[in-house]
Amino acid sequence: MSPSELPVPDHDLEGLQRLASEGRSLRDIADLVARASRTEDVFQLAAIEASRQLDGDAVTITRYTAGDEITVVAAHAGPTPIGTRIKFGPGTQPYRVRHQKSSVRVDDFRLEVNAALAEKYGLRACVSVPVIIEGVVWGAFSATSLTGPLPRRTEDRLESFAQLVVTTIANIEAREELSAIAQHDLAIRLLAEQSVTGTSSETAVAMTVAHALTLRGVARASINPDPMTLSSPPESPTSTAEDHLSLSYPIQTHERTWAYLEIEAQAHQLPDTTSARLGNLAQVAGQVVSAILTRLHLRHLAEEQAALRRIAELIASGAAPSDVFHSIAAELSRLLADSPVVLVRFDADGPVIAAACQSGIAAGTRLPAVKETPVERSQRGSRHLDEITSAARWVFGGDAEAHAGVPVTVADQLSGALLVAPRPDSTADPAGTDLEAFADLAAATFANARAREALIASRERMVKAANDARHQLQRDVHDGAQQRLVHTILALKLARDRGAHGMSTAALIQEALMHAEEANRQLRDLVRGILPVALTRGGLVAGIESFVTDLPVPVTLHLLLPRLPGTVETTGYFTAAEAITNAIKHAHAEHVDVAAWLSEAGDELHLRVRDDGVGGADPDMGTGLTGLTDRIEAAGGTITITSPPGSGTDLDVTLPLSSASQHDRDR
């Protein structure tokens, strides 16, 4: 009889059959693992086959999902369905499996610390073996009984199935690691292509990076632009639970933080290479975003310069101020993604809208002026800031700090304000736009408009002054010399009639002579007032000396001048004469000091008239100083008047000689 034909004891035959059946079960599970099946399917098959090998006892595969919690991931014939979460405490079977990293047998749950929980599920006994992955207890493979203790060697049999679970998880991790590497490499390549082609945007970069964050173990991934809402400081992982981890990686652009990569994950499930991979991804993303921001900045700068050039060309073409103001508002609004822009002008009657775009406010709308006393204004602080803030609040409403505004100043005086209200849904940032450059163009237009208005007003005053002078001359001749000449004619006619009758005519002839001489004197005075002989013959020095000869108050002269162009001498003479007359007649001065000299370069005449009168002269109040200012400015000169009340008046005039010489040659 051959050995194969020898009889086999029944108990050995039963063991061999059990081993064969167990081997088939393990092979079936291994085949499923090899086919890269779903994790859930592998776990469930392992539970079913293990239960079959244990004669139908309930089998459960659990996973440690938090510090004191397990989750059922597969179950067969047991009381706990898949997905059930169970809390455990110290001394319990899950606690001992996790900390001892070895199998744990419970033959009577009534003696355990969690007897109540076991009673809830009707459990009497249990055997659990740990599922250990890279030294960390991932979960447990457990068999439970509703009647009594499980057979011996149950631990060994469960261990075989647990090893298949470990293999399954290892294969899954390997596949996920390869997938993560592929996603990371793809993201790096896409970012590089976006940087080179220049066709990307910040949003595209964010989407590319976010896609690369779909890693194993990552529960949440985001790109956070606000560092104040970070769950942890940049580049510093923090543990929010026993095995829960939060990480943040800054995306740096031009030495500033553009955003943060943030992830929350289970620490025991996060691959070791994740941190380095995310750091590398953040670095590359920062480089791409830097290139995008630089490109956007250059594009914005080019558009800004083009807008400024168009406005400047409009100003140079002599366009109406209203057209220039509208162009400023429209160009700036277009540059800032159609954000509302308003240009406000501050005039004597208060703020008024000079131009508006995308705001719904019409040009010419007058804003309410702030009513306050001079003392209140002096105590209010910065007028620029207050008036601009007040205008922005009235125009846009709400919080004025949410708006951007820059002053429009002319000659260091607040003339207006350029206001911008960025749209909440817009990425346009007024801080990245040179608002001051647009305000400067508005200031130039304000200044041009004021200069044009002042020129027109000056011309009107000069025409009126010339007409008034002609009318005055007409009255002076009519009331003076003409009346004397009429009397002379009448006296001579009477003398002729008396002489024809042989009567005496001596008295009439004497009367006629007296009237004729008086008429001659008055005409001479009129001519001297128009253009003194001393001025035309002796120059500015002689003219001023002649003028002050018969004045009722002493006048001190400091005149060190050669002969000058006729236009300069005439303008200087009448300036000095009018200033002296005003000092005596209106300021009640008791002494006047007049000085005149040439500049070191010899191209300007400086004239200074000082008096000790009452002061308080203001050329803006329509006094005689207004005509004086017009005369000086018409000659291309400048005039400065200092006249504090009670301290006299200082008048300083500068007249260029070059323009006067050209004027004389043209004549």
XYZ file of C-alpha atoms in Angstrom:
667
model
C 0.000 0.000 0.000
C 1.448 3.362 -1.053
C 1.712 6.219 1.431
C -1.011 8.079 -0.394
C -3.365 5.194 0.166
C -2.757 5.059 3.932
C -5.853 5.938 5.984
C -5.938 9.482 7.405
C -7.376 10.151 10.840
C -10.603 12.117 10.774
C -9.229 15.060 12.764
C -6.208 15.415 10.452
C -8.441 15.228 7.391
C -10.625 17.974 8.782
C -7.573 20.165 9.384
C -6.276 19.631 5.877
C -9.636 20.511 4.416
C -9.767 23.660 6.546
C -6.302 24.678 5.413
C -7.221 24.076 1.781
C -10.393 26.114 2.137
C -8.514 28.887 3.889
C -5.906 28.857 1.113
C -8.602 29.198 -1.534
C -10.121 32.128 0.343
C -6.779 33.856 0.615
C -6.087 33.259 -3.100
C -9.457 34.725 -4.048
C -8.704 37.839 -2.026
C -5.171 38.046 -3.441
C -6.554 37.824 -6.990
C -8.931 40.693 -6.223
C -6.040 42.742 -4.865
C -3.917 41.962 -7.936
C -6.689 43.203 -10.231
C -6.489 46.640 -8.530
C -10.085 46.366 -7.427
C -11.759 48.915 -5.230
C -10.641 48.986 -1.605
C -14.204 48.496 -0.384
C -14.608 45.348 -2.470
C -11.355 43.828 -1.182
C -12.206 44.593 2.439
C -15.712 43.170 2.101
C -14.478 39.956 0.455
C -11.892 39.542 3.210
C -14.621 39.866 5.852
C -16.863 37.349 4.076
C -14.124 34.762 3.568
C -12.828 35.157 7.122
C -16.352 34.654 8.466
C -16.745 31.538 6.328
C -13.463 30.127 7.640
C -14.630 30.816 11.196
C -17.843 28.824 10.737
C -20.014 31.894 10.254
C -18.863 34.009 13.157
C -19.258 37.741 12.595
C -16.176 39.474 11.157
C -15.576 43.224 11.131
C -12.782 45.393 9.707
C -12.436 48.727 11.494
C -10.237 51.755 10.929
C -8.937 54.247 13.474
C -10.235 57.568 12.166
C -9.550 59.795 15.172
C -7.870 59.633 18.534
C -10.750 57.843 20.256
C -12.930 56.608 17.420
C -13.097 53.643 15.050
C -15.122 53.352 11.853
C -16.472 50.111 10.408
C -15.173 49.782 6.820
C -16.291 46.159 6.170
C -18.562 43.697 8.011
C -20.200 40.319 7.546
C -22.791 38.660 9.762
C -22.184 41.229 12.455
C -24.464 43.648 14.294
C -22.612 46.842 13.236
C -23.226 48.083 9.662
C -20.521 49.616 7.465
C -19.892 53.264 8.291
C -20.726 52.932 11.984
C -18.522 55.086 14.194
C -17.778 53.876 17.709
C -16.084 55.839 20.468
C -13.703 53.921 22.726
C -11.909 54.706 25.931
C -8.831 53.525 27.852
C -8.748 49.827 28.687
C -11.188 48.827 25.969
C -10.326 46.267 23.327
C -9.744 48.858 20.506
C -7.581 50.895 22.878
C -5.413 47.863 23.777
C -5.057 46.762 20.129
C -3.873 50.214 19.123
C -1.401 50.699 21.946
C -0.129 47.113 22.301
C 0.076 46.601 18.505
C -0.825 42.949 19.067
C -3.884 40.724 19.029
C -6.359 41.016 21.901
C -8.796 38.280 23.002
C -11.935 38.900 25.041
C -13.714 35.739 26.151
C -16.401 37.472 28.198
C -17.386 41.079 27.494
C -19.300 41.195 30.758
C -15.930 41.561 32.488
C -14.755 44.431 30.229
C -14.918 48.171 30.909
C -17.192 48.616 27.907
C -19.599 45.834 28.903
C -22.594 48.117 28.304
C -21.566 48.762 24.696
C -21.041 45.035 24.081
C -24.427 44.328 25.627
C -25.973 46.885 23.240
C -24.735 44.916 20.221
C -25.294 41.499 21.868
C -21.610 40.548 21.864
C -20.226 37.924 24.231
C -16.620 37.436 22.996
C -14.180 38.881 20.475
C -10.720 38.394 18.963
C -8.996 41.357 17.259
C -5.689 41.510 15.405
C -4.092 44.817 14.416
C -3.626 45.961 10.814
C -0.202 47.600 10.969
C 1.113 49.741 8.108
C 4.643 51.128 8.318
C 4.646 50.705 12.092
C 1.337 52.515 12.616
C -1.859 50.710 13.633
C -4.194 51.504 10.758
C -7.129 49.427 12.023
C -8.192 46.017 13.300
C -9.494 42.701 11.911
C -12.009 41.329 14.441
C -14.171 38.243 14.888
C -17.048 38.356 17.363
C -19.295 35.758 18.962
C -22.793 36.114 20.342
C -22.587 32.948 22.450
C -19.180 32.287 23.912
C -15.396 32.350 23.473
C -13.993 31.970 19.989
C -11.883 28.889 19.115
C -8.205 28.972 19.813
C -5.943 29.793 16.912
C -8.566 32.300 15.745
C -5.845 34.946 16.094
C -3.581 33.093 13.663
C -6.301 32.670 11.096
C -7.330 36.331 11.315
C -3.677 37.340 11.005
C -3.519 35.809 7.507
C -6.489 37.887 6.393
C -5.097 40.980 8.109
C -1.902 40.641 6.078
C -3.973 40.717 2.896
C -5.589 43.932 4.121
C -2.109 45.370 4.700
C -1.092 44.328 1.185
C -4.241 45.892 -0.238
C -3.597 49.191 1.519
C 0.066 49.143 0.464
C -0.945 48.630 -3.168
C -3.488 51.406 -2.923
C -0.924 53.719 -1.353
C 1.542 52.910 -4.110
C -1.047 53.685 -6.780
C -2.083 56.909 -5.018
C 1.556 57.917 -4.615
C 2.153 57.404 -8.333
C -1.039 59.331 -9.087
C 0.014 62.156 -6.762
C 3.437 62.314 -8.411
C 1.777 62.405 -11.827
C -0.619 65.159 -10.692
C 2.248 67.118 -9.191
C 4.369 66.782 -12.334
C 1.390 67.729 -14.493
C 0.722 70.798 -12.345
C 4.376 71.849 -12.560
C 4.309 71.421 -16.346
C 1.056 73.371 -16.693
C 2.386 76.158 -14.497
C 5.578 76.314 -16.548
C 3.572 76.456 -19.781
C 1.368 79.212 -18.352
C 4.443 81.202 -17.382
C 6.142 80.803 -20.781
C 3.102 81.424 -22.979
C 1.821 84.303 -20.880
C -1.768 83.195 -21.471
C -2.646 82.348 -17.894
C -4.325 84.295 -15.139
C -4.204 84.203 -11.368
C -7.443 82.199 -11.360
C -5.989 79.600 -13.738
C -2.942 79.217 -11.502
C -5.166 78.727 -8.466
C -7.212 76.047 -10.262
C -4.070 74.224 -11.402
C -2.622 74.193 -7.906
C -5.908 73.159 -6.303
C -6.189 70.197 -8.681
C -2.734 69.039 -7.638
C -3.825 69.019 -3.978
C -6.162 66.027 -4.390
C -3.771 63.793 -2.445
C -4.390 60.761 -0.281
C -5.068 61.703 3.285
C -5.967 65.311 2.434
C -9.372 66.055 3.903
C -9.474 69.700 2.794
C -7.297 71.758 0.451
C -7.629 75.418 -0.466
C -5.818 78.511 -1.677
C -6.359 81.228 0.890
C -5.505 84.835 -0.066
C -6.144 86.183 3.437
C -3.437 85.367 6.015
C -5.746 86.504 8.830
C -7.982 83.453 8.258
C -5.207 80.871 8.237
C -5.808 77.775 10.344
C -2.072 77.745 11.112
C 0.908 80.043 10.584
C 2.754 79.791 7.258
C 5.045 76.789 6.930
C 4.256 75.601 10.483
C 2.198 72.399 10.743
C -0.076 72.214 13.756
C -1.854 69.195 15.204
C -5.518 69.953 15.794
C -6.246 66.431 17.091
C -4.217 63.369 17.962
C -3.601 62.537 14.313
C -5.144 65.540 12.539
C -2.690 67.895 10.818
C -2.982 71.359 9.265
C -0.324 72.768 6.937
C 0.131 76.134 5.222
C 2.594 77.014 2.471
C 3.041 80.632 1.319
C 2.960 81.475 -2.390
C 5.532 84.281 -2.581
C 5.485 86.910 -5.341
C 7.979 89.777 -5.476
C 8.916 89.337 -1.822
C 5.313 89.435 -0.647
C 2.791 86.700 0.072
C 0.150 86.423 -2.642
C -1.770 83.518 -1.035
C -1.337 80.317 0.978
C -1.737 76.645 0.160
C -3.650 75.161 3.065
C -4.380 71.492 3.715
C -5.964 69.526 6.527
C -5.188 65.803 6.633
C -4.932 62.679 8.740
C -1.285 62.576 9.793
C -0.991 58.784 9.603
C -2.352 58.793 6.041
C -0.198 61.624 4.680
C 2.796 60.389 2.618
C 6.214 61.501 3.790
C 6.860 63.296 0.487
C 3.728 65.449 0.719
C 5.342 68.365 2.560
C 8.252 68.699 0.127
C 5.920 68.292 -2.841
C 3.546 71.004 -1.662
C 6.430 73.336 -0.849
C 7.816 72.866 -4.355
C 4.374 73.418 -5.845
C 3.937 76.640 -3.863
C 7.340 77.891 -5.009
C 6.623 77.259 -8.692
C 3.144 78.756 -8.356
C 4.698 81.865 -6.815
C 7.066 82.236 -9.759
C 4.213 81.917 -12.240
C 1.985 84.351 -10.365
C 4.919 86.790 -10.185
C 5.256 86.631 -13.963
C 1.509 87.119 -14.372
C 1.413 90.070 -11.982
C 4.409 91.653 -13.706
C 2.749 91.236 -17.080
C -0.522 92.682 -15.789
C 1.328 95.588 -14.173
C 3.170 96.413 -17.396
C -0.057 96.190 -19.367
C -1.824 98.419 -16.848
C 1.080 100.878 -16.926
C 0.982 101.039 -20.730
C -2.780 101.618 -20.697
C -2.359 104.264 -18.001
C 0.307 106.143 -19.967
C -1.819 105.971 -23.118
C -4.781 107.426 -21.218
C -2.646 110.235 -19.775
C -1.243 110.982 -23.240
C -4.734 111.252 -24.753
C -5.819 113.664 -22.027
C -2.647 115.749 -22.417
C -3.196 115.960 -26.178
C -6.757 117.097 -25.547
C -5.501 119.848 -23.235
C -2.838 120.902 -25.755
C -5.447 121.147 -28.510
C -7.258 123.840 -26.547
C -10.346 121.756 -25.812
C -12.996 123.148 -23.524
C -12.385 122.433 -19.818
C -15.645 120.462 -19.591
C -14.444 118.120 -22.355
C -11.109 117.626 -20.593
C -12.815 116.931 -17.252
C -15.097 114.344 -18.870
C -12.103 112.715 -20.562
C -10.251 112.434 -17.234
C -13.217 110.744 -15.537
C -13.907 108.418 -18.488
C -10.278 107.367 -19.003
C -9.724 106.670 -15.307
C -12.988 104.737 -15.016
C -12.072 102.588 -18.022
C -8.629 101.966 -16.531
C -10.217 100.778 -13.258
C -12.673 98.297 -14.795
C -15.519 100.811 -15.171
C -15.417 101.858 -11.518
C -17.300 105.076 -10.689
C -15.080 108.170 -10.959
C -16.073 111.714 -10.008
C -14.102 114.946 -10.402
C -15.169 117.602 -7.899
C -14.296 121.291 -8.170
C -14.191 123.516 -5.086
C -15.168 127.103 -5.866
C -16.332 130.079 -3.849
C -19.889 128.713 -3.643
C -18.830 125.240 -2.493
C -18.096 121.889 -4.167
C -19.580 121.178 -7.592
C -19.339 118.107 -9.846
C -17.018 118.958 -12.736
C -17.328 115.528 -14.389
C -18.547 112.032 -13.526
C -18.444 108.574 -15.083
C -20.334 105.416 -14.080
C -21.700 107.196 -11.006
C -25.153 108.364 -12.032
C -24.352 111.951 -10.998
C -24.635 114.743 -13.557
C -21.918 117.299 -14.125
C -22.848 120.624 -12.587
C -24.485 119.077 -9.527
C -23.611 121.157 -6.513
C -22.685 119.430 -3.274
C -23.749 120.816 0.100
C -21.068 123.110 1.480
C -19.870 122.770 5.052
C -21.093 125.742 7.050
C -18.567 126.776 9.668
C -16.952 129.793 11.209
C -13.292 130.697 10.578
C -12.481 129.546 14.116
C -14.148 126.170 13.494
C -12.231 125.792 10.243
C -8.918 126.579 11.944
C -9.665 123.966 14.594
C -10.754 121.315 12.094
C -7.271 120.242 11.006
C -6.428 119.170 7.493
C -8.838 120.910 5.142
C -7.774 118.779 2.211
C -8.593 115.515 3.955
C -11.859 116.719 5.486
C -13.266 118.230 2.304
C -12.253 115.249 0.168
C -13.741 112.800 2.697
C -16.940 114.830 2.903
C -17.247 114.957 -0.881
C -16.605 111.202 -1.226
C -19.217 110.396 1.414
C -21.811 112.590 -0.324
C -21.036 111.282 -3.824
C -20.702 107.559 -3.100
C -22.376 107.201 0.297
C -21.386 104.651 2.917
C -17.909 104.366 4.339
C -15.641 107.003 2.800
C -12.586 104.938 3.729
C -13.646 102.372 1.116
C -13.089 104.978 -1.591
C -9.924 106.469 -3.035
C -9.466 110.203 -3.376
C -6.629 112.569 -4.209
C -6.613 116.372 -4.001
C -6.425 118.601 -7.049
C -4.266 121.562 -6.060
C -3.414 124.728 -7.956
C -0.675 126.949 -6.508
C -0.821 124.985 -3.222
C -4.540 125.720 -2.919
C -7.188 122.983 -2.841
C -9.120 123.373 -6.084
C -10.868 120.015 -6.316
C -10.713 116.276 -5.721
C -10.566 113.169 -7.889
C -12.699 110.427 -6.307
C -12.839 106.705 -7.163
C -15.134 103.979 -5.793
C -13.734 100.534 -6.757
C -16.434 98.005 -7.535
C -16.632 95.165 -4.942
C -16.483 92.526 -7.689
C -13.555 94.146 -9.490
C -9.872 93.255 -9.212
C -8.881 96.791 -10.216
C -6.900 98.465 -7.460
C -6.678 102.283 -7.405
C -3.459 101.895 -5.397
C -1.845 100.469 -8.528
C -2.861 103.491 -10.596
C -1.146 106.870 -10.562
C -4.189 108.872 -9.483
C -1.936 111.867 -8.801
C -0.994 112.027 -12.493
C -4.665 112.320 -13.471
C -5.172 114.860 -10.675
C -2.238 116.888 -12.053
C -3.907 117.019 -15.476
C -7.122 118.128 -13.804
C -5.141 120.780 -11.905
C -3.575 121.998 -15.153
C -7.039 122.280 -16.681
C -8.344 124.097 -13.602
C -5.388 126.487 -13.813
C -5.869 127.036 -17.546
C -9.567 127.697 -17.054
C -8.876 130.143 -14.243
C -6.129 131.836 -16.252
C -8.473 132.150 -19.225
C -11.207 133.559 -17.000
C -8.716 135.940 -15.384
C -7.432 137.021 -18.804
C -10.929 137.706 -20.063
C -11.762 139.613 -16.881
C -8.492 141.557 -17.138
C -9.195 142.488 -20.733
C -12.685 143.602 -19.803
C -11.274 145.733 -16.991
C -8.635 147.234 -19.276
C -11.233 148.056 -21.938
C -13.452 149.571 -19.272
C -10.506 151.503 -17.843
C -9.642 152.849 -21.304
C -13.259 153.875 -21.879
C -13.414 155.463 -18.442
C -10.182 157.331 -19.159
C -11.572 158.664 -22.452
C -14.803 159.723 -20.779
C -12.845 161.370 -17.969
C -10.664 163.183 -20.495
C -13.764 164.307 -22.325
C -15.291 165.643 -19.102
C -12.043 167.309 -18.048
C -11.668 169.066 -21.398
C -15.343 170.003 -21.495
C -15.511 171.256 -17.928
C -12.123 172.978 -17.986
C -10.268 174.163 -21.063
C -13.338 174.096 -23.317
C -15.280 176.367 -20.961
C -12.310 178.765 -20.797
C -12.046 178.843 -24.574
C -15.786 179.526 -24.883
C -15.400 182.456 -22.502
C -12.404 183.667 -24.517
C -14.432 183.583 -27.735
C -17.364 185.396 -26.124
C -15.083 188.112 -24.682
C -13.352 188.653 -28.044
C -16.693 188.919 -29.870
C -17.873 191.531 -27.375
C -14.592 193.419 -27.796
C -15.043 193.357 -31.583
C -18.572 194.724 -31.319
C -17.503 197.513 -28.949
C -14.541 198.407 -31.117
C -16.857 198.802 -34.103
C -18.802 201.434 -32.135
C -15.686 203.203 -30.898
C -16.046 201.855 -27.385
C -13.191 200.750 -25.139
C -12.226 197.035 -25.504
C -9.229 196.775 -23.170
C -11.123 195.093 -20.320
C -12.704 192.482 -22.608
C -9.402 191.731 -24.287
C -7.797 191.297 -20.856
C -10.598 188.922 -19.808
C -10.226 186.908 -23.028
C -6.472 186.686 -22.464
C -6.995 185.435 -18.923
C -9.409 182.691 -20.077
C -7.058 181.693 -22.893
C -4.098 181.425 -20.528
C -6.134 179.349 -18.048
C -7.315 177.054 -20.852
C -3.710 176.629 -21.939
C -2.676 175.737 -18.383
C -5.457 173.195 -18.006
C -4.598 171.586 -21.323
C -0.971 171.424 -20.273
C -1.955 169.690 -17.037
C -4.095 167.222 -18.941
C -1.265 166.440 -21.311
C 1.117 166.049 -18.388
C -1.308 163.539 -16.826
C -1.450 161.544 -20.020
C 2.279 161.377 -20.584
C 4.457 163.817 -18.622
C 7.093 165.751 -20.543
C 9.640 164.991 -17.823
C 9.082 161.277 -18.426
C 9.432 161.407 -22.200
C 12.476 163.687 -22.064
C 14.282 162.590 -18.883
C 13.147 159.010 -18.372
C 11.630 157.194 -15.385
C 13.778 158.933 -12.755
C 12.897 162.419 -14.004
C 9.231 161.493 -14.389
C 8.863 160.232 -10.796
C 10.836 163.205 -9.409
C 8.526 165.578 -11.286
C 5.427 163.763 -10.031
C 6.326 163.966 -6.325
C 7.331 167.655 -6.425
C 4.007 169.121 -5.326
C 2.653 166.262 -3.189
C 1.330 167.048 0.327
C 3.402 164.318 2.057
C 7.146 163.660 1.921
C 8.305 160.996 -0.539
C 11.793 159.503 -0.294
C 13.272 158.393 -3.615
C 15.999 155.775 -4.230
C 16.229 155.706 -8.005
C 19.390 154.274 -9.565
C 18.399 153.758 -13.178
C 19.633 154.458 -16.704
C 17.224 155.159 -19.550
C 15.003 152.140 -20.182
C 12.716 151.025 -23.006
C 9.798 153.406 -23.347
C 7.177 150.812 -22.482
C 8.957 149.915 -19.243
C 9.407 153.572 -18.258
C 5.761 154.356 -18.953
C 4.491 151.296 -17.028
C 6.883 151.956 -14.144
C 5.909 155.634 -13.961
C 2.154 155.070 -13.821
C 2.621 152.175 -11.384
C 4.595 154.393 -9.012
C 2.219 157.319 -9.498
C -0.893 155.257 -8.797
C 0.683 153.517 -5.792
C 1.757 156.875 -4.295
C -1.684 158.379 -4.960
C -3.431 155.397 -3.316
C -1.124 155.649 -0.293
C -1.966 159.321 0.218
C -5.631 159.285 -0.754
C -6.853 155.938 0.657
C -4.244 154.760 3.160
C -3.729 158.236 4.679
C 0.014 157.698 4.645
C 2.293 160.313 6.197
C 5.401 159.110 4.393
C 6.098 157.142 1.220
C 9.333 155.451 0.176
C 10.005 154.659 -3.515
C 12.954 152.583 -4.780
C 13.815 151.381 -8.285
C 16.803 149.383 -9.557
C 17.826 146.879 -12.200
C 18.469 143.197 -11.516
C 22.042 141.913 -11.466
C 21.569 140.510 -14.953
C 20.226 143.868 -16.126
C 17.132 142.287 -17.668
C 14.480 143.266 -15.103
C 13.270 146.460 -13.464
C 12.455 146.203 -9.756
C 10.137 148.837 -8.307
C 9.165 149.048 -4.649
C 6.682 151.472 -3.046
C 6.221 151.451 0.727
C 3.982 153.590 2.908
C 3.070 153.903 6.588
C -0.673 154.079 5.995
C -3.545 152.055 7.443
C -2.835 148.942 5.326
C -5.461 146.318 4.600
C -5.315 146.775 0.812
C -6.807 143.809 -1.095
C -6.660 143.712 -4.925
C -9.464 141.093 -4.959
C -11.895 143.576 -3.425
C -12.116 145.715 -6.575
C -9.876 148.555 -5.383
C -7.544 150.570 -7.616
C -4.945 147.866 -7.106
C -6.907 145.636 -9.515
C -6.198 147.950 -12.455
C -2.611 148.213 -11.306
C -2.291 144.430 -11.341
C -3.802 144.261 -14.828
C -1.291 146.808 -16.123
C 1.693 144.927 -14.668
C 0.539 141.521 -15.924
C -0.187 142.949 -19.374
C 3.455 144.045 -19.508
C 4.596 140.511 -18.595
C 5.559 141.472 -15.055
C 4.646 140.371 -11.567
C 3.283 142.273 -8.604
C 3.270 141.354 -4.921
C 1.207 143.305 -2.417
C 1.721 142.930 1.328
C -0.723 145.007 3.336
C -1.500 143.800 6.864
C -4.111 145.980 8.562
C -2.526 148.814 10.544
C 1.001 148.204 9.222
C 1.126 150.022 5.905
C 1.470 148.586 2.421
C 4.464 147.169 0.528
C 4.144 146.934 -3.228
C 6.867 145.060 -5.155
C 6.862 145.026 -8.944
C 9.124 143.255 -11.435
C 9.055 144.196 -15.135
C 11.067 142.355 -17.815
C 13.072 144.520 -20.216
C 13.345 142.007 -23.069
C 9.648 141.842 -23.920
C 9.426 145.623 -23.672
C 12.357 146.097 -26.060
C 10.700 143.778 -28.579
C 7.452 145.702 -28.172
C 9.209 149.027 -28.830
C 10.912 147.618 -31.944
C 7.568 146.325 -33.230
C 6.188 149.829 -32.836
